[in-house]
Tab-separated table of C-alpha atoms in Angstrom:
chain	number	residue	atom	x	y	z
A	1431	HIS	CA	39.759	198.017	115.153
A	1432	ALA	CA	42.731	197.180	112.976
A	1433	SER	CA	41.404	193.664	112.403
A	1434	HIS	CA	38.314	195.136	110.769
A	1435	SER	CA	40.171	196.900	107.969
A	1436	HIS	CA	39.146	194.282	105.427
A	1437	ALA	CA	35.463	194.237	104.612
A	1438	TYR	CA	35.194	190.565	103.821
A	1439	ALA	CA	36.710	187.279	104.855
A	1440	CYS	CA	36.427	184.172	102.727
A	1441	VAL	CA	35.332	180.922	104.219
A	1442	GLN	CA	36.357	177.848	102.296
A	1443	CYS	CA	34.390	174.647	102.532
A	1444	TRP	CA	35.883	171.295	101.657
A	1445	SER	CA	33.662	168.380	100.750
A	1446	ASP	CA	34.224	164.686	99.914
A	1447	GLN	CA	38.042	164.612	99.378
A	1448	HIS	CA	37.571	166.922	96.363
A	1449	THR	CA	38.656	170.482	96.619
A	1450	ILE	CA	35.453	172.411	96.218
A	1451	ASN	CA	36.228	176.065	96.669
A	1452	LEU	CA	32.864	177.407	97.799
A	1453	ARG	CA	33.357	181.035	98.683
A	1454	ILE	CA	30.893	182.546	101.090
A	1455	MET	CA	31.662	186.196	101.520
A	1456	ARG	CA	31.169	187.163	105.158
A	1457	VAL	CA	31.510	190.612	106.602
A	1458	LEU	CA	33.753	190.897	109.626
A	1459	PRO	CA	31.623	191.683	112.691
A	1460	VAL	CA	31.256	195.324	113.710
A	1461	PHE	CA	32.350	194.523	117.271
A	1462	PRO	CA	34.480	191.660	118.618
A	1463	GLU	CA	31.791	190.795	121.202
A	1464	PRO	CA	29.161	188.189	120.266
A	1465	PRO	CA	25.989	189.794	118.856
A	1466	SER	CA	23.014	190.500	121.102
A	1467	LEU	CA	20.585	189.145	118.489
A	1468	ARG	CA	20.854	186.730	115.541
A	1469	CYS	CA	18.240	186.435	112.828
A	1470	GLU	CA	16.822	182.935	112.341
A	1471	VAL	CA	15.826	183.485	108.691
A	1472	GLY	CA	18.875	185.192	107.202
A	1473	PRO	CA	22.408	186.468	107.779
A	1474	LEU	CA	21.627	189.380	110.115
A	1475	GLU	CA	23.151	190.120	113.513
A	1476	ALA	CA	22.599	192.983	115.961
A	1477	TRP	CA	24.551	194.455	118.869
A	1478	TYR	CA	23.131	196.677	121.612
A	1479	THR	CA	25.307	199.730	122.162
A	1480	ARG	CA	26.205	202.604	124.444
A	1481	PRO	CA	24.697	205.145	124.235
A	1482	ALA	CA	21.311	203.432	123.871
A	1483	GLY	CA	21.153	202.024	120.382
A	1484	ALA	CA	22.036	199.148	118.120
A	1485	VAL	CA	24.107	198.121	115.157
A	1486	LEU	CA	22.287	195.880	112.682
A	1487	GLN	CA	24.583	194.130	110.221
A	1488	LEU	CA	23.977	192.051	107.106
A	1489	THR	CA	26.737	189.480	107.621
A	1490	GLU	CA	26.960	187.732	104.229
A	1491	VAL	CA	26.979	188.826	100.621
A	1492	GLY	CA	23.538	188.225	99.158
A	1493	PRO	CA	19.982	189.426	98.785
A	1494	PHE	CA	17.854	191.122	101.425
A	1495	THR	CA	14.600	189.174	101.717
A	1496	LYS	CA	11.112	189.953	102.959
A	1497	GLU	CA	11.643	187.429	105.778
A	1498	MET	CA	14.706	189.344	106.937
A	1499	ALA	CA	12.752	192.625	106.824
A	1500	ASP	CA	9.942	191.015	108.837
A	1501	TRP	CA	12.496	189.905	111.464
A	1502	ILE	CA	13.933	193.435	111.747
A	1503	VAL	CA	10.558	195.144	112.240
A	1504	GLY	CA	9.137	192.285	114.348
A	1505	PRO	CA	11.258	190.236	116.773
A	1506	ALA	CA	14.410	192.402	116.536
A	1507	TYR	CA	12.572	195.695	117.081
A	1508	GLU	CA	10.583	194.189	119.966
A	1509	ALA	CA	13.745	192.881	121.672
A	1510	PHE	CA	15.438	196.247	121.111
A	1511	THR	CA	12.619	198.259	122.688
A	1512	LEU	CA	12.394	195.836	125.624
A	1513	HIS	CA	16.152	196.219	126.159
A	1514	PHE	CA	15.903	200.035	126.122
A	1515	PRO	CA	12.427	200.749	127.565
A	1516	GLY	CA	11.278	204.359	127.467
A	1517	HIS	CA	14.256	205.650	125.458
A	1518	THR	CA	13.385	208.195	122.791
A	1519	GLU	CA	16.888	209.183	121.666
A	1520	LEU	CA	17.953	205.795	120.302
A	1521	ARG	CA	20.720	205.463	117.717
A	1522	LEU	CA	20.827	202.909	114.914
A	1523	LEU	CA	23.543	201.870	112.486
A	1524	LEU	CA	22.434	199.751	109.511
A	1525	ASP	CA	25.352	197.997	107.848
A	1526	ILE	CA	24.105	196.683	104.509
A	1527	ARG	CA	27.443	196.727	102.670
A	1528	PRO	CA	27.172	193.097	101.437
A	1529	LEU	CA	23.681	193.544	99.948
A	1530	THR	CA	23.522	192.439	96.292
A	1531	SER	CA	19.780	192.807	95.752
A	1532	ARG	CA	16.541	193.079	97.677
A	1533	GLU	CA	13.092	191.696	97.234
A	1534	PRO	CA	10.534	194.434	96.437
A	1535	ALA	CA	8.377	193.177	99.318
A	1536	ALA	CA	11.305	193.767	101.735
A	1537	ARG	CA	11.444	197.443	100.785
A	1538	ARG	CA	7.707	197.787	101.410
A	1539	VAL	CA	8.010	196.194	104.890
A	1540	ILE	CA	10.883	198.509	105.887
A	1541	LEU	CA	9.244	201.694	104.573
A	1542	GLU	CA	5.911	200.947	106.281
A	1543	ALA	CA	7.625	200.166	109.589
A	1544	GLY	CA	9.928	203.175	109.215
A	1545	ALA	CA	6.997	205.542	109.207
A	1546	LYS	CA	5.769	203.938	112.440
A	1547	TYR	CA	8.994	203.245	114.356
A	1548	LEU	CA	11.446	205.963	113.326
A	1549	ARG	CA	10.204	208.376	115.989
A	1550	ALA	CA	12.021	206.268	118.591
A	1551	PHE	CA	15.364	207.149	116.966
A	1552	SER	CA	17.305	210.392	117.115
A	1553	HIS	CA	20.110	209.287	114.762
A	1554	VAL	CA	20.330	206.635	112.046
A	1555	ALA	CA	23.447	205.884	110.000
A	1556	ILE	CA	23.507	203.620	106.959
A	1557	LEU	CA	26.515	201.921	105.401
A	1558	ALA	CA	25.352	201.476	101.807
A	1559	PRO	CA	26.052	198.388	99.684
A	1560	THR	CA	29.574	198.170	98.306
A	1561	LYS	CA	28.311	196.811	94.976
A	1562	PRO	CA	24.702	197.969	94.796
A	1563	PRO	CA	22.267	196.625	92.222
A	1564	PRO	CA	21.390	198.981	89.335
A	1565	LEU	CA	19.488	202.085	90.479
A	1566	TYR	CA	19.630	200.967	94.122
A	1567	MET	CA	21.548	204.016	95.356
A	1568	THR	CA	18.955	206.314	93.774
A	1569	THR	CA	16.209	204.385	95.567
A	1570	LEU	CA	18.146	204.345	98.858
A	1571	THR	CA	18.868	208.077	98.706
A	1572	GLY	CA	15.154	208.716	98.066
A	1573	ALA	CA	14.143	206.468	100.969
A	1574	VAL	CA	16.594	208.273	103.286
A	1575	ALA	CA	15.090	211.641	102.281
A	1576	LEU	CA	11.554	210.298	102.787
A	1577	MET	CA	12.301	208.778	106.203
A	1578	SER	CA	14.223	211.884	107.323
A	1579	ALA	CA	10.939	213.750	107.013
A	1580	PHE	CA	9.674	211.702	109.991
A	1581	GLY	CA	12.205	213.193	112.378
A	1582	PRO	CA	15.517	211.433	112.973
A	1583	ASP	CA	18.858	212.492	111.566
A	1584	ILE	CA	19.511	209.872	108.850
A	1585	ALA	CA	22.795	209.815	106.966
A	1586	LEU	CA	24.644	207.585	104.537
A	1587	HIS	CA	28.271	206.976	105.560
A	1588	PRO	CA	31.244	205.804	103.494
A	1589	ASP	CA	32.788	203.470	106.081
A	1590	LEU	CA	32.300	201.843	109.472
A	1591	PRO	CA	34.670	204.026	111.555
A	1592	THR	CA	33.015	207.226	110.270
A	1593	ALA	CA	29.515	205.900	111.031
A	1594	LEU	CA	30.445	204.689	114.538
A	1595	LYS	CA	32.106	208.024	115.306
A	1596	HIS	CA	29.113	210.007	113.961
A	1597	LEU	CA	26.752	208.077	116.230
A	1598	GLY	CA	29.213	207.755	119.134
A	1599	LEU	CA	28.446	204.029	119.392
A	1600	GLN	CA	30.369	201.540	121.500
A	1601	PRO	CA	29.495	197.912	122.269
A	1602	GLY	CA	27.781	196.861	125.454
A	1603	GLY	CA	24.483	198.676	125.748
């Protein structure tokens, strides 16, 4: 999508007749369609795809919290498996480009769930943070290697078009 060539769009908020330039960095959505799921506790959205899979996107610049991790492995995963019952070749794209930091407890939640749930996926692609916190890429690369041992093809990708093409994902699953 040509309109998705810029990673971020600025939203300006105006308050009280003073010009307060509050910049909230938002990622442009992966697909033009409304998301299938929206997180209630943080800026996360998900789209079901064809073939059977999902794109999970962090939609604003900021930290990844334990509450967001709990939503992914709880309500979002449950809705996803109910939407695609019995599928064992699911595909997943994690777009965490706007991540600036993550709570240590969030990492623990994701790694524990990964060991349990990754068998449902045949392919996982990750769009890494554009401006990762110190040592984060080392940790992420290690986590990818660890989770790859559980079965699915997991790969880090440099950009959205490459990741979507690798997984063959289209909206509307």
